[in-house]
Tab-separated table of C-alpha atoms in Angstrom:
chain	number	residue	atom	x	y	z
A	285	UNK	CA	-65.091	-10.145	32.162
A	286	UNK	CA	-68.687	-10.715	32.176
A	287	UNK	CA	-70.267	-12.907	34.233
A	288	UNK	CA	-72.136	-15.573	32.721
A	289	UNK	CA	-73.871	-17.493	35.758
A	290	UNK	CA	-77.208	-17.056	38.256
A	291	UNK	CA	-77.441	-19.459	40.846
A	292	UNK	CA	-81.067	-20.078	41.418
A	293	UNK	CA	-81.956	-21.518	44.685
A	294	UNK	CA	-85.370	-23.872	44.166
A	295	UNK	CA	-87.763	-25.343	46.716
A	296	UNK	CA	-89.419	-26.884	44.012
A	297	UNK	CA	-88.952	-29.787	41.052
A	298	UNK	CA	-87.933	-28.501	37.823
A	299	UNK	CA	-88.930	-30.528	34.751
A	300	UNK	CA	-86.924	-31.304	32.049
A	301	UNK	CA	-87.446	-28.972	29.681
A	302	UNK	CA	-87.439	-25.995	31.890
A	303	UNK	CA	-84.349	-27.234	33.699
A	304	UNK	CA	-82.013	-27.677	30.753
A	305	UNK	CA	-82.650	-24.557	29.431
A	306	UNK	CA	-81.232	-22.692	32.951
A	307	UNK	CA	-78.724	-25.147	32.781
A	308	UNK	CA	-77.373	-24.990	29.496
A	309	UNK	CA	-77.933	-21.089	29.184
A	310	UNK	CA	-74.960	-21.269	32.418
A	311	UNK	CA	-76.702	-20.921	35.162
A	312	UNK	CA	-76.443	-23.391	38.238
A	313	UNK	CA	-79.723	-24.843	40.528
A	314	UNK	CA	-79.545	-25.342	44.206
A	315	UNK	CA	-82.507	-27.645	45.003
A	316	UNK	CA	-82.823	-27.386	48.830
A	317	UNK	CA	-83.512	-30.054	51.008
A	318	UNK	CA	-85.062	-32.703	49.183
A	319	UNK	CA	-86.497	-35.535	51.847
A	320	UNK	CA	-84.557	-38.390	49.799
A	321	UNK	CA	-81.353	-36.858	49.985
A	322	UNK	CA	-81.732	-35.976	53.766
A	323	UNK	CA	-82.217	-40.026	53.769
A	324	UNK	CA	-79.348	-40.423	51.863
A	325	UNK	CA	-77.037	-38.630	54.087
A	326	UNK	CA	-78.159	-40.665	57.337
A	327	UNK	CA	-77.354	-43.740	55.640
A	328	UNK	CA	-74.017	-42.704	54.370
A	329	UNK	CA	-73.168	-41.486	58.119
A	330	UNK	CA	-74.384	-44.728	59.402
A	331	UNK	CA	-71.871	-46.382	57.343
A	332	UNK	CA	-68.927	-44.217	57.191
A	333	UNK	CA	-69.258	-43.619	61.659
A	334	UNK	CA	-69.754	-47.910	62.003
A	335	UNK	CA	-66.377	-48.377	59.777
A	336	UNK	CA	-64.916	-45.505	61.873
A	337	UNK	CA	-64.966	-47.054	64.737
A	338	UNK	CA	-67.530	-44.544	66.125
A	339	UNK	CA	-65.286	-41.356	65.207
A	340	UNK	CA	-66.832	-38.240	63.702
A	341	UNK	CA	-65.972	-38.808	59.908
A	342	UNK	CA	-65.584	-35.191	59.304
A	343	UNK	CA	-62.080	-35.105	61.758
A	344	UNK	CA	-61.762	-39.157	61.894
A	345	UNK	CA	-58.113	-37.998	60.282
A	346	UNK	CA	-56.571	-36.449	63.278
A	347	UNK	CA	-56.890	-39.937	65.448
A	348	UNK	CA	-56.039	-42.082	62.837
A	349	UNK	CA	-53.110	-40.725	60.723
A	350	UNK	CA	-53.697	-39.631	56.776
A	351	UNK	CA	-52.888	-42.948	55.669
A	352	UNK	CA	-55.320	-44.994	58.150
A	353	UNK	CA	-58.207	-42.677	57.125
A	354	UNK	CA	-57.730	-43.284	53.302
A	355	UNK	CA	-56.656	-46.696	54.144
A	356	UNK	CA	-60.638	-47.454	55.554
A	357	UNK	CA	-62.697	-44.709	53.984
A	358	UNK	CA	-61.456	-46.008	50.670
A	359	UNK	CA	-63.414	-49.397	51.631
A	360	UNK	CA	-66.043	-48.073	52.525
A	361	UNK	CA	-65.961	-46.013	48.494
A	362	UNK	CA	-65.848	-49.608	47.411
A	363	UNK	CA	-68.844	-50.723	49.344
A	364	UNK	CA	-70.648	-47.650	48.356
A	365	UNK	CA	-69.999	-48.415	44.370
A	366	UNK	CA	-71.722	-51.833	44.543
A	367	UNK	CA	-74.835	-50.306	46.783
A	368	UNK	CA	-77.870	-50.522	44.805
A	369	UNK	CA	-80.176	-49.290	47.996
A	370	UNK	CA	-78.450	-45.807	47.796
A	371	UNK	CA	-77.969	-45.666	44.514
A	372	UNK	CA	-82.194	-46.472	44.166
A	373	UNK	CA	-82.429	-43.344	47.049
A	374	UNK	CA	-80.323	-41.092	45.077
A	375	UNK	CA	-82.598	-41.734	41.812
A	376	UNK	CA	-85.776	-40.829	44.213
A	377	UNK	CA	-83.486	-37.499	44.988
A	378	UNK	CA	-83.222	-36.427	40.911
A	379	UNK	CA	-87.184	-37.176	40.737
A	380	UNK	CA	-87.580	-34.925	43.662
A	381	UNK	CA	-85.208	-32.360	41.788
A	382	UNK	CA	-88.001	-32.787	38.521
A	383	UNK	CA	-85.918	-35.241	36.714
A	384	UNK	CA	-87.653	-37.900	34.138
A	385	UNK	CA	-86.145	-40.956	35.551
A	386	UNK	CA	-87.836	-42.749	32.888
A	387	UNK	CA	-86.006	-41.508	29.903
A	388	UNK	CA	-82.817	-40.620	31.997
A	389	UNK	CA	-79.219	-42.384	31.985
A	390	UNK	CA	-76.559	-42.215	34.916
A	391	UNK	CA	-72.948	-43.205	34.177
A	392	UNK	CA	-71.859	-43.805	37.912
A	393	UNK	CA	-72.556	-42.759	41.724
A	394	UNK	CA	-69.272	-42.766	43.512
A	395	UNK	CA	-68.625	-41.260	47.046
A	396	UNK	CA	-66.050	-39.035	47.275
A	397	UNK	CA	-63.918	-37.916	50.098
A	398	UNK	CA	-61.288	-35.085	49.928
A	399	UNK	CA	-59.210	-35.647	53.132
A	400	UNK	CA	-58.150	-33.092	55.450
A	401	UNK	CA	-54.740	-31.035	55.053
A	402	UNK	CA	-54.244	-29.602	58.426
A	403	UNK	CA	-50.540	-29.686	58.116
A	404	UNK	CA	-51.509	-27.140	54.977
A	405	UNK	CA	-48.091	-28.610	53.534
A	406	UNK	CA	-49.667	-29.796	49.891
A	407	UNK	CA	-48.438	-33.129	50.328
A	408	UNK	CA	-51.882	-35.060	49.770
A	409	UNK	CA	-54.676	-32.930	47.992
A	410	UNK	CA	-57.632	-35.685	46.578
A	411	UNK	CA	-59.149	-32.962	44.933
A	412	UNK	CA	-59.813	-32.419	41.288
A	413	UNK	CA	-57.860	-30.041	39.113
A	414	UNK	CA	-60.253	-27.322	36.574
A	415	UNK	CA	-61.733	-29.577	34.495
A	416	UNK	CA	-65.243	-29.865	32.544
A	417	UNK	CA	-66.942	-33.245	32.471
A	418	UNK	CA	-67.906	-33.326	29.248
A	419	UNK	CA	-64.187	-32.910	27.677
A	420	UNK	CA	-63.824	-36.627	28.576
A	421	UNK	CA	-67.404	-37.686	27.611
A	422	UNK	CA	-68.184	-35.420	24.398
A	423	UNK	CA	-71.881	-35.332	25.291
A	424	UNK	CA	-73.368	-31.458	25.588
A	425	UNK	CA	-76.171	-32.257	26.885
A	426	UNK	CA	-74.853	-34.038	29.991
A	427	UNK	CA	-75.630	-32.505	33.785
A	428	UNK	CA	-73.839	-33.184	36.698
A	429	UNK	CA	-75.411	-33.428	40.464
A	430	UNK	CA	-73.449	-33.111	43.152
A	431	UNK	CA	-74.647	-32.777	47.036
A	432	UNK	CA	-72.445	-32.766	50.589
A	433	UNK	CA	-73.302	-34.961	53.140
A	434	UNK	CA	-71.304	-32.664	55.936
A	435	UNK	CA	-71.352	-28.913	56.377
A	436	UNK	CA	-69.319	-27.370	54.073
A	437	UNK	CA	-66.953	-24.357	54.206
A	438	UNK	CA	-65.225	-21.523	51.050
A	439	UNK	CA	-62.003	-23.918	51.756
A	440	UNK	CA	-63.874	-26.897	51.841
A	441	UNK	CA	-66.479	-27.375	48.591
A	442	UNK	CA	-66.600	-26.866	44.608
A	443	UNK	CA	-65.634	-24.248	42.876
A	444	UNK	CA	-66.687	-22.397	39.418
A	445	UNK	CA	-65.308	-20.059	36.919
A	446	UNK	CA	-68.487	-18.607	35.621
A	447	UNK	CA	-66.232	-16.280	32.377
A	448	UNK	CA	-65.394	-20.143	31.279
A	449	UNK	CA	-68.894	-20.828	30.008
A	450	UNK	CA	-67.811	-18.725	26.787
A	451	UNK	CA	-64.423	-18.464	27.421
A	452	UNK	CA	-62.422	-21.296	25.693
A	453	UNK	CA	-59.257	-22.945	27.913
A	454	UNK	CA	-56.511	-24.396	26.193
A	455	UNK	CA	-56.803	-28.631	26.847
A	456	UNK	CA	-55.265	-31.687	25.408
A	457	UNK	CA	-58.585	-33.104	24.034
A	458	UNK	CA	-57.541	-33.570	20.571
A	459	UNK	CA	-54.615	-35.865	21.662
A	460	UNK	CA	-56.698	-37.922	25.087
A	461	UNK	CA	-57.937	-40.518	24.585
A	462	UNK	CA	-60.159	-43.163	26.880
A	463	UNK	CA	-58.881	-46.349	24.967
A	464	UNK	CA	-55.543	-45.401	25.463
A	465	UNK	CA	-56.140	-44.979	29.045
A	466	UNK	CA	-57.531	-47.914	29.499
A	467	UNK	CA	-54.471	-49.655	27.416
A	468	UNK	CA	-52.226	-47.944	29.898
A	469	UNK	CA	-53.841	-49.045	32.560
A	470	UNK	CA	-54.131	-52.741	31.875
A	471	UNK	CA	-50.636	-52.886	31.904
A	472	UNK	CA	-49.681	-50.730	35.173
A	473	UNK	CA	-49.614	-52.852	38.618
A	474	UNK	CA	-52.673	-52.589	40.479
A	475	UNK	CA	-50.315	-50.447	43.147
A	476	UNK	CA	-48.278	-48.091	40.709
A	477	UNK	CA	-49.962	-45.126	39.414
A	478	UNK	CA	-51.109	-45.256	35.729
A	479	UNK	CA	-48.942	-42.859	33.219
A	480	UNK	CA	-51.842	-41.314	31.674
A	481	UNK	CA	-54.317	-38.825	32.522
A	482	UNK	CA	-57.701	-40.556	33.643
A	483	UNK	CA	-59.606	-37.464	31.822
A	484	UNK	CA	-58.335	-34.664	29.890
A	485	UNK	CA	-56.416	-31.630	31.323
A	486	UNK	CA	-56.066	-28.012	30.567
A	487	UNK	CA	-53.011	-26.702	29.582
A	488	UNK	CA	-52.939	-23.513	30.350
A	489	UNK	CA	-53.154	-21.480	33.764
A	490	UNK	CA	-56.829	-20.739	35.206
A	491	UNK	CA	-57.797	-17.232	35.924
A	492	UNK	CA	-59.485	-17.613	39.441
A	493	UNK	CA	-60.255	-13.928	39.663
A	494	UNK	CA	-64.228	-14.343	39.427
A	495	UNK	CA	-63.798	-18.006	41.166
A	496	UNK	CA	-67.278	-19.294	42.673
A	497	UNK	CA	-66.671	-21.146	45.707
A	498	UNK	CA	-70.067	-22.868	45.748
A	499	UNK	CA	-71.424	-23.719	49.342
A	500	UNK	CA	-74.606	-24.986	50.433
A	501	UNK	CA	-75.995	-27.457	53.352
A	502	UNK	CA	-76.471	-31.139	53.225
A	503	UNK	CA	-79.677	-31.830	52.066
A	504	UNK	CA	-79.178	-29.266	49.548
A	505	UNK	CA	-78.408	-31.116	45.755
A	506	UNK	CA	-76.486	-28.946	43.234
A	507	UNK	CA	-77.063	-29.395	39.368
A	508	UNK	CA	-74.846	-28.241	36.560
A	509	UNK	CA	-74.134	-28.546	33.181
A	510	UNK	CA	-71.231	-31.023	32.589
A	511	UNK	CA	-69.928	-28.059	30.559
A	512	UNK	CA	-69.711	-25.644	33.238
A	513	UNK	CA	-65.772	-25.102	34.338
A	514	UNK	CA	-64.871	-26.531	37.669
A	515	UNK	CA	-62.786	-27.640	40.373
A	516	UNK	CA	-62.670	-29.049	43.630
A	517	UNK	CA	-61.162	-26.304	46.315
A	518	UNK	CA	-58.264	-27.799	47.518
A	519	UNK	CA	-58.857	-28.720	51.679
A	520	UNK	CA	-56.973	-26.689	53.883
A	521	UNK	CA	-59.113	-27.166	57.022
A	522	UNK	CA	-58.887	-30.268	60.289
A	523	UNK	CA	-62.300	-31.569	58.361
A	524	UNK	CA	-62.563	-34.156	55.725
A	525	UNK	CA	-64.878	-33.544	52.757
A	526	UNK	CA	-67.588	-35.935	51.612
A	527	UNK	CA	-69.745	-35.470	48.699
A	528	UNK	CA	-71.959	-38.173	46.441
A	529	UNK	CA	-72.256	-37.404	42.286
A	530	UNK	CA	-73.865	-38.764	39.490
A	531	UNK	CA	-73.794	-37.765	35.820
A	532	UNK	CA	-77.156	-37.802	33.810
A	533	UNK	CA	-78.133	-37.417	30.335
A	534	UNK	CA	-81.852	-37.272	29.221
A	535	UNK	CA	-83.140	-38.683	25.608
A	536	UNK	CA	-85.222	-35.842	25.121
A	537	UNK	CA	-82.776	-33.323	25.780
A	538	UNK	CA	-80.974	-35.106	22.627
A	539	UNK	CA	-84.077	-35.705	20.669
A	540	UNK	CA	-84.542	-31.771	21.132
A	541	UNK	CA	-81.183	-30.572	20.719
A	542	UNK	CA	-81.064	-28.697	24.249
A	543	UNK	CA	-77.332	-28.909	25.225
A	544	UNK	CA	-74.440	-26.497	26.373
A	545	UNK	CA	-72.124	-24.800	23.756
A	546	UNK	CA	-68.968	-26.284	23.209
A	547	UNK	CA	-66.453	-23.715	23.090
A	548	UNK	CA	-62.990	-25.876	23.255
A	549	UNK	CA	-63.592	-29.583	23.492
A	550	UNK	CA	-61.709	-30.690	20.597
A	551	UNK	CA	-62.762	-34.740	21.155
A	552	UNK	CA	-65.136	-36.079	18.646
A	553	UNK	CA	-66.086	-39.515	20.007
A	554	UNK	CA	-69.365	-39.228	22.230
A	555	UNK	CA	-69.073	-41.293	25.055
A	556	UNK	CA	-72.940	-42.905	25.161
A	557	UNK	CA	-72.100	-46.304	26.482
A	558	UNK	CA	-70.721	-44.820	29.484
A	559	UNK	CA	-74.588	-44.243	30.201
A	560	UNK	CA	-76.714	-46.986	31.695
A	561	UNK	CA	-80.721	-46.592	31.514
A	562	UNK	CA	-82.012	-45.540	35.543
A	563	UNK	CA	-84.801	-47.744	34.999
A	564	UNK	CA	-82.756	-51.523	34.278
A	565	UNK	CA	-78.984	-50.429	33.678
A	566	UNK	CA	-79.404	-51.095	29.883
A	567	UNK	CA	-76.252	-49.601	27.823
A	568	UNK	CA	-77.112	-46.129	26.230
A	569	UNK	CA	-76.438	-46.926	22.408
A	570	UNK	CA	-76.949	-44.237	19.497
């Protein structure tokens, strides 16, 4: 097939404008090294080696046991959620990157870690199955960021599927659905795992021939559109994974209509109050 995707490595901001149309037209930026996010990663370091005990975070597993290292990194995920001083330094990193913070919503800015597998057995894998964001939001004119805060190996980052971009892939978004999600989950104990997808799936097989598996270097901050087919590459390797994320959507990219072609989300219901304004965390509402 053909391939539909540049990656375009930048040393400087992008605005708007010029940005969505790379993005939606398929392609995917590498901004490198922006100061804030080389900020951001010392911080999250700090705070992931103090609740560590001191251990490197990227191997922390092999002392510990799997479940210890979930066990306390997923604490320090919770702390991270309710951080407004790196959630502020990440906003600093997307106006470094060119983005109009001013007329810009996020929906959230979770940590994520994808724990080693050394055993290679498959028996824990906390990485995300081929998915594309907006299939779960219904907004086309939605971007993604996404940027490491360790090194990164092929076996160890994100992955793309670049003949997706115009290639539809067979999902259950015309039967998901967020309220009944949340339904399910308001009645499933807090321990027991909810019966129903958190986001919708595909439902057929993915064909990985022309996979991308996307690395770069902390300090680097990736930006894609929400449409773009991917997947996290399931960790095989001694090292942990850590990455930060944040969904954006800008109100002149809506005003002006620039967004990425839908070729198989089936969902109707755009997801704007998922959005909260960068500037005071007001509700997007349209």
């Amino acid at each position: 097939m053909e391939r539909k995707m540049d990656i375009l490595t930048l040393d400087q901001a992008l605005n708007d404008k010029d940005r969505a149309e790379l993005l939606f037209a398929g392609n995917l930026l590498v901004f490198k090294q922006r100061p804030a996010m080389l900020e951001l990663i010392k911080v999250c370091q700090q705070q992931l080696e103090h609740a560590l005990s001191g251990l490197d975070p990227m191997f922390a597993q092999q002392a510990l046991g799997q479940a210890e290292f979930i066990r306390i990194t997923a604490q320090v995920q919770a702390k991270f959620k309710q951080d407004k001083d790196v959630r502020q330094l990440f906003f600093q990193v997307l106006e470094e990157c060119g983005l109009d913070t001013g007329s810009a919503y996020y929906d959230h800015f979770p940590l994520r870690v994808v724990p080693a597998n050394h055993e290679k057995n498959g028996t824990h894998r906390s990485s995300i199955a081929h998915h594309r964001d907006t299939w779960g939001s219904n907004l086309d004119s939605q971007q993604n960021w996404w940027a490491p805060l360790y090194p990164l190996t092929q076996e160890r980052t994100i992955a793309f599927f670049p003949e997706y971009w115009t290639t539809p892939l067979a999902n259950n978004t015309d039967t998901w659905s967020f309220e009944d999600y949340l339904a399910k989950r308001k009645q499933t104990l807090k321990q027991d795992e909810v019966g129903y997808p958190i986001a919708p799936m595909a439902k057929e097989a993915v064909d990985e021939s022309q996979i991308i598996k996307l690395v770069i270097e902390p300090g680097d901050v990736l930006n894609f559109a929400s449409a773009q087919l991917h997947a996290s590459v399931p960790n095989t390797t001694d090292a942990a994974r850590y990455s930060v994320e944040m969904r954006t959507l800008s109100l002149e990219d809506i005003n002006h209509g620039r967004a990425a072609p839908n070729v198989d989300n089936a969902g109707t219901t755009p997801m704007y109050n998922w959005f909260k304004r960068i500037t005071d965390d007001e509700r997007l509402r349209l």
